[in-house]
Amino acid sequence: MKKILWTLASVGCLVLIFAGLFWVNQLGAKEKPTETNADFWIISDNHLLARSLHDDGKAFQQIAATTAGKDIVYNEEILEALVQKALIEKPDVLILTGDVTLNGELISLQALNRIFAPLKEAEIPVLAIPGNHDIFDGWARSFIGDKQQVIEQISTDDFEKYLPDGFDLSISRDSSSLSYTVDFGTYRLFMMDSNLYTIEKSHMAPITAGRFKDENISWLDQQLQACQNDGQQPIVFMHHNLLQHNERIHDGYVLNNAAEVIPLMKKYQVPLVFSGHIHVQDIMEDSKNGFYEITSSSFSIAKTQVGHLHLSPNKISYQAESFDPTSYLSTAEKNQTDLQNYPNYIQQLFMEDGKRMAYQNLFGQDIYEDEIVDPIADFVGQANLRYFTGNNNLSAQEIAAIKAEPGYALLEKYDQSLLKYVESTLVDPNTPDNLHLEIDLTDK
C-alpha cells in the first residue's frame, strides 16, 4: 500500500482531499492510503537501554533485578525484529507513547534512531512523545563491571533531533512543551507531552507524576477547536493517564490536573485517548464525557504487545497483538537460548517479578514457610500476568476455578492486602475486553 505524507502549504487554508491526499516532508512523497485502510501501530514504555551501555556484569544484573519484570537485556533485538515486521506489513505510522529509553540515556535514544532508520527509508514515519523517564533524567547511567557511570542525558532538542518525524510532519507545535499535532486525512492526531522535567541536566530521580501547564491546556483547546472547525476527528496520545484505571495504583499515573483536561474531551467530542506509563493493557470508557482511553502495556514486559489502530471515515478499530519476534530474528539471535522461545522467556521474567512482590510482602509479615509462600507467590504471579497484559476478561467459571486454587485460600488466611489486589484483577466492571475496541463514529 502506497502512502504519502503531507503538510499545510499555508497557514489558515486547509483543503482536505479524501482521495490522493499528499503529505510532503523530507521523508519523500507518496500516495496516501485510502481512508478505509489507514493502519497505525502503537507501542509504549519500551525502556530501551542501548547494548553498549552494559556488559552484563554485576552492576547491570543489579539494575535488571529492579525493573518490574521488564526485559532490558534483549530490548534492541526485539525492537529490531518489530522493524522487520513493519517493513513486511507496512503500517502507515508507528507511534511511541513515551518512556522510549530506560532512564533518559542519550546513547539509548541514538540507538533507537539507528534501529528505526529502515522505517525512514521505507517512508513509515515514527511519531513519538516523551515519557517521564526520557528528558533530563538524573538516573541516566551505564553499567560496566560492578560500577555505574553517570552519562549524558537527553535534552528536549535531542528528543526532537533523534525522533524527528512527528515534529517534521506537525501542523502545529506547542511552544511550551514537546506537544504537536499531525493531520492524517479526516483525523488529527494530538501528540501531547504530559511530563514534568527540568530545563537542564538533572541530578534527581525522574518525576513520576505528570501535568499540563496552563499554556499546554490553552494550546490544546485552540487546536481542538481548529480540528473541529476543519471537520476532522481528534485522537489524543499522551504518556500519563486521563482516567483512573486502577483503584489502588493511580497517584503519579493519572495526570495531576486531569479534571481540567477531561472537559475538553467532551467539549470537542474526542472519541479516543491513548496513554501508557502504568504498564497495564486496559480499555476504559468515560461514558459521562463520551470517550475511551486505552492504556498500552509496556512493550518490554510479557506478551510484548503492539496496538493496531485502524482508522476509516466512520469507524475506529483497535486490537492488541502479542508480538512474537522469533521469525524476525537473525540466525545468530535464534541460537541464543533466551531468544529461541522469547515469549516464554519474557513471560517467566514478568511472572518472577510478581512472585518476588508476594515473597517480599509475606516475609515482611514474618511468614516464611515454603508450603505457604510458594503457592501464594505462584498465584500472585499468574494474576499479575493476566492483569498487566489485559488477559483478564474472565467468565464466571474461570473466576470460580481461580478462587478454587490453593493460593487463593492461603491468601484469604495470611494476606488480605494481596487478596484484595488479586480480586481487583479478576473483574473489570468497566470494559472487560481490554484487547479490542470498535467505535462507530456515526453515533458521535
PDB file of C-alpha atoms in Angstrom, residues 5 23 38-47 79 82-83 86 90-100 112 116 119 123-131 134 159 163 165-167 169 178 180-184 187-193 233-239 272-276 281 294-299 305-311 316-318:
ATOM      1  CA  LEU A   5       2.876  12.460   3.901  1.00  0.00           C
ATOM      2  CA  TRP A  23       1.857  14.698   2.914  1.00  0.00           C
ATOM      3  CA  ALA A  38      -5.155   3.574   7.434  1.00  0.00           C
ATOM      4  CA  ASP A  39      -3.209   1.494   9.946  1.00  0.00           C
ATOM      5  CA  PHE A  40      -1.172   2.666  12.919  1.00  0.00           C
ATOM      6  CA  TRP A  41       0.998   0.586  15.241  1.00  0.00           C
ATOM      7  CA  ILE A  42       1.302   1.765  18.837  1.00  0.00           C
ATOM      8  CA  ILE A  43       3.834   0.756  21.466  1.00  0.00           C
ATOM      9  CA  SER A  44       4.573   2.280  24.842  1.00  0.00           C
ATOM     10  CA  ASP A  45       7.194   2.117  27.561  1.00  0.00           C
ATOM     11  CA  ASN A  46       9.775   0.108  25.629  1.00  0.00           C
ATOM     12  CA  HIS A  47      12.500   1.438  28.011  1.00  0.00           C
ATOM     13  CA  LEU A  79      12.755  -3.612  18.551  1.00  0.00           C
ATOM     14  CA  LEU A  82       9.491  -5.245  15.191  1.00  0.00           C
ATOM     15  CA  VAL A  83      11.042  -3.068  12.494  1.00  0.00           C
ATOM     16  CA  ALA A  86       6.838  -3.411   9.898  1.00  0.00           C
ATOM     17  CA  LYS A  90       3.866  -1.743   6.096  1.00  0.00           C
ATOM     18  CA  PRO A  91       1.766   0.141   8.649  1.00  0.00           C
ATOM     19  CA  ASP A  92       1.216   3.778   7.827  1.00  0.00           C
ATOM     20  CA  VAL A  93       2.691   5.054  11.096  1.00  0.00           C
ATOM     21  CA  LEU A  94       4.464   3.760  14.217  1.00  0.00           C
ATOM     22  CA  ILE A  95       3.532   5.650  17.385  1.00  0.00           C
ATOM     23  CA  LEU A  96       5.515   5.669  20.649  1.00  0.00           C
ATOM     24  CA  THR A  97       3.726   6.978  23.763  1.00  0.00           C
ATOM     25  CA  GLY A  98       6.748   7.617  25.940  1.00  0.00           C
ATOM     26  CA  ASP A  99       9.478   6.072  28.071  1.00  0.00           C
ATOM     27  CA  VAL A 100      11.351   5.196  24.924  1.00  0.00           C
ATOM     28  CA  LEU A 112      16.653   3.960  18.803  1.00  0.00           C
ATOM     29  CA  PHE A 116      14.252   2.937  13.217  1.00  0.00           C
ATOM     30  CA  LEU A 119      11.443   2.690   8.656  1.00  0.00           C
ATOM     31  CA  GLU A 123       8.611   6.053   4.454  1.00  0.00           C
ATOM     32  CA  ILE A 124       6.944   4.758   7.605  1.00  0.00           C
ATOM     33  CA  PRO A 125       7.124   7.719   9.994  1.00  0.00           C
ATOM     34  CA  VAL A 126       7.647   7.305  13.738  1.00  0.00           C
ATOM     35  CA  LEU A 127       5.541   9.705  15.817  1.00  0.00           C
ATOM     36  CA  ALA A 128       6.922   9.890  19.352  1.00  0.00           C
ATOM     37  CA  ILE A 129       6.285  11.735  22.578  1.00  0.00           C
ATOM     38  CA  PRO A 130       8.499  11.530  25.670  1.00  0.00           C
ATOM     39  CA  GLY A 131       7.695   9.756  28.912  1.00  0.00           C
ATOM     40  CA  ASP A 134      13.177  10.345  28.860  1.00  0.00           C
ATOM     41  CA  PHE A 159      14.481  14.131  21.554  1.00  0.00           C
ATOM     42  CA  LEU A 163      12.916  11.129  16.767  1.00  0.00           C
ATOM     43  CA  ASP A 165       9.324  12.534  12.101  1.00  0.00           C
ATOM     44  CA  GLY A 166       6.384  13.767  14.150  1.00  0.00           C
ATOM     45  CA  PHE A 167       7.889  17.217  14.593  1.00  0.00           C
ATOM     46  CA  LEU A 169       5.102  16.429   9.990  1.00  0.00           C
ATOM     47  CA  LEU A 178       7.106  18.806  23.047  1.00  0.00           C
ATOM     48  CA  TYR A 180       2.367  18.747  18.437  1.00  0.00           C
ATOM     49  CA  THR A 181      -0.437  17.832  16.047  1.00  0.00           C
ATOM     50  CA  VAL A 182      -0.310  15.814  12.829  1.00  0.00           C
ATOM     51  CA  ASP A 183      -3.043  15.574  10.219  1.00  0.00           C
ATOM     52  CA  PHE A 184      -3.966  12.270   8.645  1.00  0.00           C
ATOM     53  CA  TYR A 187      -8.212  12.608  11.510  1.00  0.00           C
ATOM     54  CA  ARG A 188      -5.954  14.889  13.531  1.00  0.00           C
ATOM     55  CA  LEU A 189      -3.528  13.299  15.977  1.00  0.00           C
ATOM     56  CA  PHE A 190      -2.704  15.212  19.148  1.00  0.00           C
ATOM     57  CA  MET A 191       0.698  14.122  20.474  1.00  0.00           C
ATOM     58  CA  MET A 192       0.799  15.549  23.994  1.00  0.00           C
ATOM     59  CA  ASP A 193       3.846  15.936  26.239  1.00  0.00           C
ATOM     60  CA  GLN A 233     -11.810  13.611  14.177  1.00  0.00           C
ATOM     61  CA  PRO A 234      -9.309  14.144  17.002  1.00  0.00           C
ATOM     62  CA  ILE A 235      -7.355  11.334  18.679  1.00  0.00           C
ATOM     63  CA  VAL A 236      -5.141  12.184  21.666  1.00  0.00           C
ATOM     64  CA  PHE A 237      -1.880  10.458  22.613  1.00  0.00           C
ATOM     65  CA  MET A 238      -0.023  11.092  25.878  1.00  0.00           C
ATOM     66  CA  HIS A 239       2.151   9.279  28.402  1.00  0.00           C
ATOM     67  CA  LEU A 272     -10.309   8.091  21.949  1.00  0.00           C
ATOM     68  CA  VAL A 273      -7.222   8.760  24.077  1.00  0.00           C
ATOM     69  CA  PHE A 274      -4.083   6.597  24.182  1.00  0.00           C
ATOM     70  CA  SER A 275      -1.641   6.579  27.086  1.00  0.00           C
ATOM     71  CA  GLY A 276       0.985   4.384  28.756  1.00  0.00           C
ATOM     72  CA  GLN A 281      -3.143  -3.093  28.985  1.00  0.00           C
ATOM     73  CA  ILE A 294      -6.567   2.791  26.075  1.00  0.00           C
ATOM     74  CA  THR A 295      -3.504   2.333  28.265  1.00  0.00           C
ATOM     75  CA  SER A 296      -0.895   0.324  26.382  1.00  0.00           C
ATOM     76  CA  SER A 297       1.016  -2.396  28.169  1.00  0.00           C
ATOM     77  CA  SER A 298       4.788  -1.925  28.302  1.00  0.00           C
ATOM     78  CA  PHE A 299       6.401  -3.290  25.135  1.00  0.00           C
ATOM     79  CA  GLN A 305       2.200  -6.059  22.941  1.00  0.00           C
ATOM     80  CA  VAL A 306       1.626  -3.865  19.913  1.00  0.00           C
ATOM     81  CA  GLY A 307      -1.602  -1.922  19.455  1.00  0.00           C
ATOM     82  CA  HIS A 308      -3.109  -1.985  15.959  1.00  0.00           C
ATOM     83  CA  LEU A 309      -5.270   1.055  15.275  1.00  0.00           C
ATOM     84  CA  HIS A 310      -7.314   1.131  12.069  1.00  0.00           C
ATOM     85  CA  LEU A 311      -8.943   4.390  11.008  1.00  0.00           C
ATOM     86  CA  ILE A 316     -12.157   3.344  14.694  1.00  0.00           C
ATOM     87  CA  SER A 317     -10.935  -0.207  15.353  1.00  0.00           C
ATOM     88  CA  TYR A 318      -8.264  -1.319  17.820  1.00  0.00           C
TER      89      TYR A 318
END
